[in-house]
Tab-separated table of C-alpha atoms in Angstrom:
chain	number	residue	atom	x	y	z
M	709	MET	CA	49.670	165.551	137.624
M	710	SER	CA	51.850	165.729	135.091
M	711	VAL	CA	54.536	163.585	136.395
M	712	PHE	CA	51.725	160.775	137.181
M	713	PHE	CA	50.740	161.401	133.439
M	714	ARG	CA	54.272	160.889	132.440
M	715	GLY	CA	55.080	157.768	133.920
M	716	ARG	CA	52.208	156.188	132.772
M	717	PHE	CA	53.106	157.236	129.354
M	718	VAL	CA	56.692	155.740	129.840
M	719	GLU	CA	55.359	152.300	131.225
M	720	LYS	CA	52.860	152.450	127.960
M	721	LEU	CA	56.275	152.864	125.800
M	722	GLY	CA	58.034	150.452	127.522
M	723	LYS	CA	55.130	147.860	127.341
M	724	SER	CA	54.975	148.377	123.805
M	725	PHE	CA	58.445	148.334	122.904
């Protein structure tokens, strides 16, 4: 679960950047 959440967070950050 942690990995999935972290992956989603990274994706959001990459999109924001």
